[in-house]
Structure formats: structure tokens, C-alpha cells
């Protein structure tokens, strides 16, 4: 977007859709985690997952109203504070996540199975995104870029990757700990493989598949014309 590739709002669409995807991923993860480690009713755990979504939407709406009506004059300052906070805590998040992973203890068959699972999941994700934007008015190049831009995954995986393992450890069950380590391995490989690959794809394909906004091109043409002498 900073380079002027805001045609049809593609760069704006991606983070907004990604936020919604993160909500679904976190909700689904917590629901499945509750079912896997639950000793009560499965229906109750599913309903609890729905309740968490409703609670999160309500909380986010209230915070949005508060910021809009009470901090609207200081939005730039609020953005700076949030951006600085994320700049500080983001490295800590990945450091804590990496501390849980021991590369030497990873089994070859587990890594192979996790890579295969990750590959199937990414393929389904890309194809689903492509089909979803087929009727949204984008051309074929923009559809390919949007689908490819959904490849990188990191933040949610780092935040949730060790949760299953920590929960399994609280039960003191060796078998459950092995399952939790498998979940952690998938999250680790997802970050290691998709994050740099997706970043490179976005940088490479963005300049080749997207077109700059028309007003941007006109400004560049005007600046490139020699000034007329009077």
C-alpha cells in the first residue's frame, strides 16, 4: 500500500480478512482443546466456544466505541502507543515460543507428518481463498496475489502453539504430552516455512501482479514531464 499498490483495495482487504481468520482459528483451537481435555459434556464445550466468540465481539465493540468517542482526537497517539507495545512484546512472544522447541528432540517421522499436514492445510487455504474472491470483481492476477498473500502464518501459531503442551503437562499424562508436542511441532514448522516464504511471495508477486492506483501513475507522469519555459 505504501508503494501505491492500493488498486481495488487489495492491500486493505487482506489484513481485515486475516483478522477474521484469526478469530475463527483461535475459537476453533480453543473449542477443540476443550473437547480434547474435557471431562464434561462435549455440547457444553462447543457452546462455550460460541460464548467466547460473542464475548470477544462485545468486548471489541465496546473498546471500539470508547476509542471512537473518547479518544478520537488522539487516534494518532493511540496508534503510536499500540504500535510501540507490539514492537516490544512481539519478539518476546516468539522467544518464549522458541524456548519450548528443542530441534534435537524432534522425531523424523513426526516432522514428515507435520510437514505433510501443513502442506495439505495451506493448499486448501489457498484454493478456498481463490474460490471466495472469484465473484468479487478481481482479475486473475489479483486473485492469485490474494491467495498467495494468505500463505504466511506466525503470530497466532506462536501464541497458541504451546498451549496444548502446557495443558497436557498439567494432567501429567505422557501420551497427552506427546500429542501436545506434535501440536507444538506443527506450529513451529508453520512459522519456519510459511512466514519467510509468504513474505518473499508477497514482495515478489505484488510488483508483478498488482497495478498501481491510477492517481499514483498520473502523479508520476506529471512529475516526469519537463517544465515549460515561459
PDB file of C-alpha atoms in Angstrom:
ATOM      1  CA  UNK A   1       0.000   0.000   0.000  1.00  0.00           C
ATOM      2  CA  UNK A   2       2.850   2.370   0.819  1.00  0.00           C
ATOM      3  CA  UNK A   3       4.186   1.924  -2.723  1.00  0.00           C
ATOM      4  CA  UNK A   4       0.837   2.822  -4.275  1.00  0.00           C
ATOM      5  CA  UNK A   5      -0.498  -0.696  -4.969  1.00  0.00           C
ATOM      6  CA  UNK A   6      -3.923   0.030  -3.492  1.00  0.00           C
ATOM      7  CA  UNK A   7      -5.873  -0.829  -6.641  1.00  0.00           C
ATOM      8  CA  UNK A   8      -9.357  -2.143  -5.819  1.00  0.00           C
ATOM      9  CA  UNK A   9      -8.441  -2.100  -2.142  1.00  0.00           C
ATOM     10  CA  UNK A  10      -6.465  -5.370  -2.272  1.00  0.00           C
ATOM     11  CA  UNK A  11      -3.921  -4.399   0.431  1.00  0.00           C
ATOM     12  CA  UNK A  12      -6.782  -3.168   2.619  1.00  0.00           C
ATOM     13  CA  UNK A  13      -8.793  -6.350   2.174  1.00  0.00           C
ATOM     14  CA  UNK A  14      -6.001  -8.684   3.284  1.00  0.00           C
ATOM     15  CA  UNK A  15      -5.458  -7.551   6.906  1.00  0.00           C
ATOM     16  CA  UNK A  16      -9.194  -7.194   7.548  1.00  0.00           C
ATOM     17  CA  UNK A  17      -9.909 -10.705   6.271  1.00  0.00           C
ATOM     18  CA  UNK A  18      -6.882 -12.023   8.146  1.00  0.00           C
ATOM     19  CA  UNK A  19      -8.249 -10.646  11.415  1.00  0.00           C
ATOM     20  CA  UNK A  20     -11.485 -12.537  10.856  1.00  0.00           C
ATOM     21  CA  UNK A  21      -9.494 -15.661  10.006  1.00  0.00           C
ATOM     22  CA  UNK A  22      -7.535 -15.327  13.260  1.00  0.00           C
ATOM     23  CA  UNK A  23     -10.776 -15.126  15.234  1.00  0.00           C
ATOM     24  CA  UNK A  24     -12.027 -18.345  13.644  1.00  0.00           C
ATOM     25  CA  UNK A  25      -8.677 -20.069  14.189  1.00  0.00           C
ATOM     26  CA  UNK A  26      -8.447 -19.115  17.870  1.00  0.00           C
ATOM     27  CA  UNK A  27     -12.069 -20.047  18.500  1.00  0.00           C
ATOM     28  CA  UNK A  28     -11.716 -23.390  16.745  1.00  0.00           C
ATOM     29  CA  UNK A  29      -8.477 -24.147  18.576  1.00  0.00           C
ATOM     30  CA  UNK A  30      -9.946 -23.385  21.994  1.00  0.00           C
ATOM     31  CA  UNK A  31     -13.063 -25.414  21.215  1.00  0.00           C
ATOM     32  CA  UNK A  32     -11.061 -28.448  20.067  1.00  0.00           C
ATOM     33  CA  UNK A  33      -8.725 -28.083  23.044  1.00  0.00           C
ATOM     34  CA  UNK A  34     -11.682 -28.013  25.402  1.00  0.00           C
ATOM     35  CA  UNK A  35     -13.170 -31.113  23.793  1.00  0.00           C
ATOM     36  CA  UNK A  36      -9.844 -32.998  23.860  1.00  0.00           C
ATOM     37  CA  UNK A  37      -9.136 -32.327  27.537  1.00  0.00           C
ATOM     38  CA  UNK A  38     -12.689 -32.123  28.761  1.00  0.00           C
ATOM     39  CA  UNK A  39     -14.262 -34.496  31.231  1.00  0.00           C
ATOM     40  CA  UNK A  40     -17.725 -32.976  30.864  1.00  0.00           C
ATOM     41  CA  UNK A  41     -20.259 -32.614  28.080  1.00  0.00           C
ATOM     42  CA  UNK A  42     -18.997 -32.081  24.519  1.00  0.00           C
ATOM     43  CA  UNK A  43     -22.027 -29.917  23.724  1.00  0.00           C
ATOM     44  CA  UNK A  44     -21.158 -27.668  26.657  1.00  0.00           C
ATOM     45  CA  UNK A  45     -17.632 -27.150  25.320  1.00  0.00           C
ATOM     46  CA  UNK A  46     -18.952 -26.275  21.851  1.00  0.00           C
ATOM     47  CA  UNK A  47     -21.398 -23.783  23.365  1.00  0.00           C
ATOM     48  CA  UNK A  48     -18.584 -22.349  25.467  1.00  0.00           C
ATOM     49  CA  UNK A  49     -16.595 -21.710  22.287  1.00  0.00           C
ATOM     50  CA  UNK A  50     -19.547 -19.827  20.785  1.00  0.00           C
ATOM     51  CA  UNK A  51     -19.929 -17.853  24.015  1.00  0.00           C
ATOM     52  CA  UNK A  52     -16.264 -16.853  23.855  1.00  0.00           C
ATOM     53  CA  UNK A  53     -16.779 -15.504  20.336  1.00  0.00           C
ATOM     54  CA  UNK A  54     -19.803 -13.461  21.433  1.00  0.00           C
ATOM     55  CA  UNK A  55     -17.913 -12.148  24.460  1.00  0.00           C
ATOM     56  CA  UNK A  56     -14.926 -11.199  22.304  1.00  0.00           C
ATOM     57  CA  UNK A  57     -17.101  -9.380  19.754  1.00  0.00           C
ATOM     58  CA  UNK A  58     -18.910  -7.490  22.523  1.00  0.00           C
ATOM     59  CA  UNK A  59     -15.637  -6.501  24.204  1.00  0.00           C
ATOM     60  CA  UNK A  60     -14.091  -5.377  20.922  1.00  0.00           C
ATOM     61  CA  UNK A  61     -17.194  -3.348  20.055  1.00  0.00           C
ATOM     62  CA  UNK A  62     -17.141  -1.583  23.417  1.00  0.00           C
ATOM     63  CA  UNK A  63     -13.457  -0.753  23.058  1.00  0.00           C
ATOM     64  CA  UNK A  64     -14.066   0.494  19.519  1.00  0.00           C
ATOM     65  CA  UNK A  65     -16.884   2.785  20.699  1.00  0.00           C
ATOM     66  CA  UNK A  66     -14.713   4.062  23.544  1.00  0.00           C
ATOM     67  CA  UNK A  67     -11.798   4.864  21.240  1.00  0.00           C
ATOM     68  CA  UNK A  68     -14.082   6.484  18.647  1.00  0.00           C
ATOM     69  CA  UNK A  69     -15.937   8.811  21.030  1.00  0.00           C
ATOM     70  CA  UNK A  70     -13.392   9.475  23.774  1.00  0.00           C
ATOM     71  CA  UNK A  71     -10.010   9.165  22.055  1.00  0.00           C
ATOM     72  CA  UNK A  72     -10.895  10.232  18.505  1.00  0.00           C
ATOM     73  CA  UNK A  73      -8.810  13.423  18.803  1.00  0.00           C
ATOM     74  CA  UNK A  74      -5.761  11.412  19.895  1.00  0.00           C
ATOM     75  CA  UNK A  75      -6.014   8.484  17.481  1.00  0.00           C
ATOM     76  CA  UNK A  76      -2.520   9.080  16.144  1.00  0.00           C
ATOM     77  CA  UNK A  77      -1.134   8.944  19.670  1.00  0.00           C
ATOM     78  CA  UNK A  78      -3.110   5.774  20.427  1.00  0.00           C
ATOM     79  CA  UNK A  79      -1.771   4.128  17.272  1.00  0.00           C
ATOM     80  CA  UNK A  80       1.770   5.020  18.298  1.00  0.00           C
ATOM     81  CA  UNK A  81       1.293   3.505  21.757  1.00  0.00           C
ATOM     82  CA  UNK A  82      -0.217   0.294  20.375  1.00  0.00           C
ATOM     83  CA  UNK A  83       2.447   0.052  17.680  1.00  0.00           C
ATOM     84  CA  UNK A  84       5.245   0.537  20.216  1.00  0.00           C
ATOM     85  CA  UNK A  85       3.719  -2.041  22.571  1.00  0.00           C
ATOM     86  CA  UNK A  86       3.517  -4.601  19.771  1.00  0.00           C
ATOM     87  CA  UNK A  87       7.097  -3.755  18.750  1.00  0.00           C
ATOM     88  CA  UNK A  88       8.265  -4.565  22.291  1.00  0.00           C
ATOM     89  CA  UNK A  89       6.181  -7.665  23.036  1.00  0.00           C
ATOM     90  CA  UNK A  90       6.278  -9.345  19.608  1.00  0.00           C
ATOM     91  CA  UNK A  91       9.914 -10.503  19.948  1.00  0.00           C
ATOM     92  CA  UNK A  92       9.154 -11.757  23.470  1.00  0.00           C
ATOM     93  CA  UNK A  93       6.273 -13.820  22.124  1.00  0.00           C
ATOM     94  CA  UNK A  94       8.467 -15.619  19.610  1.00  0.00           C
ATOM     95  CA  UNK A  95      11.332 -16.011  22.082  1.00  0.00           C
ATOM     96  CA  UNK A  96       9.070 -17.727  24.614  1.00  0.00           C
ATOM     97  CA  UNK A  97       7.628 -19.915  21.882  1.00  0.00           C
ATOM     98  CA  UNK A  98      11.068 -20.875  20.596  1.00  0.00           C
ATOM     99  CA  UNK A  99      12.208 -21.769  24.109  1.00  0.00           C
ATOM    100  CA  UNK A 100       9.646 -24.594  24.146  1.00  0.00           C
ATOM    101  CA  UNK A 101      11.011 -26.164  20.958  1.00  0.00           C
ATOM    102  CA  UNK A 102      14.027 -28.472  21.007  1.00  0.00           C
ATOM    103  CA  UNK A 103      15.067 -29.194  17.441  1.00  0.00           C
ATOM    104  CA  UNK A 104      17.235 -32.109  18.554  1.00  0.00           C
ATOM    105  CA  UNK A 105      14.251 -33.865  20.148  1.00  0.00           C
ATOM    106  CA  UNK A 106      12.062 -33.706  17.043  1.00  0.00           C
ATOM    107  CA  UNK A 107      11.447 -37.129  15.541  1.00  0.00           C
ATOM    108  CA  UNK A 108      11.914 -37.526  11.786  1.00  0.00           C
ATOM    109  CA  UNK A 109       8.578 -39.256  11.251  1.00  0.00           C
ATOM    110  CA  UNK A 110       6.781 -36.583  13.269  1.00  0.00           C
ATOM    111  CA  UNK A 111       8.367 -33.789  11.249  1.00  0.00           C
ATOM    112  CA  UNK A 112       7.438 -35.507   7.979  1.00  0.00           C
ATOM    113  CA  UNK A 113       3.834 -35.983   9.061  1.00  0.00           C
ATOM    114  CA  UNK A 114       3.603 -32.374  10.280  1.00  0.00           C
ATOM    115  CA  UNK A 115       5.029 -31.024   7.011  1.00  0.00           C
ATOM    116  CA  UNK A 116       2.524 -33.107   5.031  1.00  0.00           C
ATOM    117  CA  UNK A 117      -0.342 -31.883   7.236  1.00  0.00           C
ATOM    118  CA  UNK A 118       0.843 -28.302   6.867  1.00  0.00           C
ATOM    119  CA  UNK A 119       1.121 -28.658   3.081  1.00  0.00           C
ATOM    120  CA  UNK A 120      -2.432 -30.002   2.757  1.00  0.00           C
ATOM    121  CA  UNK A 121      -3.799 -27.267   5.040  1.00  0.00           C
ATOM    122  CA  UNK A 122      -2.015 -24.485   3.136  1.00  0.00           C
ATOM    123  CA  UNK A 123      -3.194 -25.871  -0.219  1.00  0.00           C
ATOM    124  CA  UNK A 124      -6.802 -25.991   0.969  1.00  0.00           C
ATOM    125  CA  UNK A 125      -6.466 -22.481   2.379  1.00  0.00           C
ATOM    126  CA  UNK A 126      -5.099 -21.032  -0.866  1.00  0.00           C
ATOM    127  CA  UNK A 127      -7.711 -22.756  -3.037  1.00  0.00           C
ATOM    128  CA  UNK A 128     -10.525 -21.670  -0.710  1.00  0.00           C
ATOM    129  CA  UNK A 129      -9.391 -18.044  -0.796  1.00  0.00           C
ATOM    130  CA  UNK A 130      -9.146 -18.154  -4.590  1.00  0.00           C
ATOM    131  CA  UNK A 131     -12.697 -19.504  -4.896  1.00  0.00           C
ATOM    132  CA  UNK A 132     -14.035 -16.963  -2.399  1.00  0.00           C
ATOM    133  CA  UNK A 133     -12.739 -13.976  -4.391  1.00  0.00           C
ATOM    134  CA  UNK A 134     -13.817 -15.303  -7.793  1.00  0.00           C
ATOM    135  CA  UNK A 135     -17.023 -13.234  -7.727  1.00  0.00           C
ATOM    136  CA  UNK A 136     -15.520 -10.170  -6.018  1.00  0.00           C
ATOM    137  CA  UNK A 137     -14.576  -8.290  -9.179  1.00  0.00           C
ATOM    138  CA  UNK A 138     -10.845  -9.038  -9.162  1.00  0.00           C
ATOM    139  CA  UNK A 139      -8.904 -10.098 -12.245  1.00  0.00           C
ATOM    140  CA  UNK A 140      -6.915 -13.331 -12.382  1.00  0.00           C
ATOM    141  CA  UNK A 141      -3.632 -11.687 -11.311  1.00  0.00           C
ATOM    142  CA  UNK A 142      -5.221 -10.086  -8.271  1.00  0.00           C
ATOM    143  CA  UNK A 143      -6.870 -13.381  -7.319  1.00  0.00           C
ATOM    144  CA  UNK A 144      -3.511 -15.158  -7.459  1.00  0.00           C
ATOM    145  CA  UNK A 145      -1.892 -12.472  -5.320  1.00  0.00           C
ATOM    146  CA  UNK A 146      -4.665 -12.506  -2.712  1.00  0.00           C
ATOM    147  CA  UNK A 147      -4.495 -16.298  -2.475  1.00  0.00           C
ATOM    148  CA  UNK A 148      -0.710 -16.275  -2.141  1.00  0.00           C
ATOM    149  CA  UNK A 149      -0.775 -13.492   0.449  1.00  0.00           C
ATOM    150  CA  UNK A 150      -2.699 -15.796   2.812  1.00  0.00           C
ATOM    151  CA  UNK A 151       0.246 -18.217   2.960  1.00  0.00           C
ATOM    152  CA  UNK A 152       2.300 -16.764   5.854  1.00  0.00           C
ATOM    153  CA  UNK A 153       1.273 -17.753   9.376  1.00  0.00           C
ATOM    154  CA  UNK A 154       3.184 -16.816  12.511  1.00  0.00           C
ATOM    155  CA  UNK A 155       1.605 -14.745  15.278  1.00  0.00           C
ATOM    156  CA  UNK A 156      -1.389 -16.946  16.127  1.00  0.00           C
ATOM    157  CA  UNK A 157       0.763 -20.069  15.885  1.00  0.00           C
ATOM    158  CA  UNK A 158       3.318 -18.579  18.265  1.00  0.00           C
ATOM    159  CA  UNK A 159       0.601 -17.566  20.718  1.00  0.00           C
ATOM    160  CA  UNK A 160      -1.255 -20.898  20.701  1.00  0.00           C
ATOM    161  CA  UNK A 161       1.441 -23.407  19.783  1.00  0.00           C
ATOM    162  CA  UNK A 162       2.471 -24.271  23.331  1.00  0.00           C
ATOM    163  CA  UNK A 163      -0.990 -24.114  24.905  1.00  0.00           C
ATOM    164  CA  UNK A 164      -1.812 -27.760  24.144  1.00  0.00           C
ATOM    165  CA  UNK A 165       1.529 -28.908  25.550  1.00  0.00           C
ATOM    166  CA  UNK A 166       1.122 -26.847  28.726  1.00  0.00           C
ATOM    167  CA  UNK A 167      -2.390 -28.230  29.208  1.00  0.00           C
ATOM    168  CA  UNK A 168      -1.151 -31.799  28.701  1.00  0.00           C
ATOM    169  CA  UNK A 169       1.624 -31.267  31.238  1.00  0.00           C
ATOM    170  CA  UNK A 170      -0.921 -30.157  33.818  1.00  0.00           C
ATOM    171  CA  UNK A 171      -2.582 -33.591  33.512  1.00  0.00           C
ATOM    172  CA  UNK A 172       0.714 -35.444  33.935  1.00  0.00           C
ATOM    173  CA  UNK A 173      -0.104 -37.860  31.084  1.00  0.00           C
ATOM    174  CA  UNK A 174       2.859 -38.864  28.896  1.00  0.00           C
ATOM    175  CA  UNK A 175       0.658 -39.740  25.931  1.00  0.00           C
ATOM    176  CA  UNK A 176      -1.080 -36.378  26.068  1.00  0.00           C
ATOM    177  CA  UNK A 177       2.287 -34.640  26.292  1.00  0.00           C
ATOM    178  CA  UNK A 178       3.370 -36.386  23.085  1.00  0.00           C
ATOM    179  CA  UNK A 179       0.215 -35.120  21.373  1.00  0.00           C
ATOM    180  CA  UNK A 180       0.885 -31.625  22.718  1.00  0.00           C
ATOM    181  CA  UNK A 181       4.439 -31.771  21.354  1.00  0.00           C
ATOM    182  CA  UNK A 182       3.037 -32.717  17.940  1.00  0.00           C
ATOM    183  CA  UNK A 183       0.819 -29.621  18.006  1.00  0.00           C
ATOM    184  CA  UNK A 184       3.830 -27.517  19.003  1.00  0.00           C
ATOM    185  CA  UNK A 185       5.867 -29.042  16.166  1.00  0.00           C
ATOM    186  CA  UNK A 186       3.197 -28.179  13.594  1.00  0.00           C
ATOM    187  CA  UNK A 187       3.068 -24.587  14.868  1.00  0.00           C
ATOM    188  CA  UNK A 188       6.870 -24.348  14.807  1.00  0.00           C
ATOM    189  CA  UNK A 189       7.101 -25.645  11.236  1.00  0.00           C
ATOM    190  CA  UNK A 190       4.248 -23.403  10.127  1.00  0.00           C
ATOM    191  CA  UNK A 191       6.200 -20.355  11.293  1.00  0.00           C
ATOM    192  CA  UNK A 192       9.526 -21.615   9.965  1.00  0.00           C
ATOM    193  CA  UNK A 193       8.199 -22.490   6.493  1.00  0.00           C
ATOM    194  CA  UNK A 194       5.286 -20.182   5.700  1.00  0.00           C
ATOM    195  CA  UNK A 195       6.408 -16.889   7.262  1.00  0.00           C
ATOM    196  CA  UNK A 196       9.575 -16.260   5.191  1.00  0.00           C
ATOM    197  CA  UNK A 197       8.119 -17.952   2.090  1.00  0.00           C
ATOM    198  CA  UNK A 198       4.958 -15.853   2.270  1.00  0.00           C
ATOM    199  CA  UNK A 199       6.936 -12.659   2.825  1.00  0.00           C
ATOM    200  CA  UNK A 200       9.033 -13.317  -0.272  1.00  0.00           C
ATOM    201  CA  UNK A 201       5.969 -14.198  -2.341  1.00  0.00           C
ATOM    202  CA  UNK A 202       4.149 -11.015  -1.326  1.00  0.00           C
ATOM    203  CA  UNK A 203       7.162  -8.857  -2.210  1.00  0.00           C
ATOM    204  CA  UNK A 204       7.788 -10.672  -5.491  1.00  0.00           C
ATOM    205  CA  UNK A 205       4.224 -11.081  -6.737  1.00  0.00           C
ATOM    206  CA  UNK A 206       2.959  -7.711  -5.528  1.00  0.00           C
ATOM    207  CA  UNK A 207       5.083  -5.779  -8.027  1.00  0.00           C
ATOM    208  CA  UNK A 208       4.244  -8.150 -10.874  1.00  0.00           C
ATOM    209  CA  UNK A 209       0.569  -8.942 -10.393  1.00  0.00           C
ATOM    210  CA  UNK A 210      -0.818  -5.692  -8.963  1.00  0.00           C
ATOM    211  CA  UNK A 211      -1.104  -2.367 -10.706  1.00  0.00           C
ATOM    212  CA  UNK A 212      -0.574   0.975  -9.072  1.00  0.00           C
ATOM    213  CA  UNK A 213      -3.559   3.204  -8.484  1.00  0.00           C
ATOM    214  CA  UNK A 214      -4.385   5.487 -11.397  1.00  0.00           C
ATOM    215  CA  UNK A 215      -3.893   8.690  -9.435  1.00  0.00           C
ATOM    216  CA  UNK A 216      -0.425   7.440  -8.475  1.00  0.00           C
ATOM    217  CA  UNK A 217       0.508   6.867 -12.129  1.00  0.00           C
ATOM    218  CA  UNK A 218      -0.795  10.295 -13.127  1.00  0.00           C
ATOM    219  CA  UNK A 219       1.266  11.987 -10.419  1.00  0.00           C
ATOM    220  CA  UNK A 220       4.389  10.185 -11.599  1.00  0.00           C
ATOM    221  CA  UNK A 221       3.728  11.230 -15.207  1.00  0.00           C
ATOM    222  CA  UNK A 222       3.270  14.865 -14.212  1.00  0.00           C
ATOM    223  CA  UNK A 223       6.489  14.814 -12.203  1.00  0.00           C
ATOM    224  CA  UNK A 224       8.329  13.239 -15.139  1.00  0.00           C
ATOM    225  CA  UNK A 225       7.280  15.950 -17.668  1.00  0.00           C
ATOM    226  CA  UNK A 226       9.808  18.750 -18.212  1.00  0.00           C
ATOM    227  CA  UNK A 227       8.645  22.144 -17.016  1.00  0.00           C
ATOM    228  CA  UNK A 228       7.628  24.528 -19.779  1.00  0.00           C
ATOM    229  CA  UNK A 229       9.684  27.666 -20.133  1.00  0.00           C
ATOM    230  CA  UNK A 230       7.776  30.921 -20.126  1.00  0.00           C
TER     231      UNK A 230
END
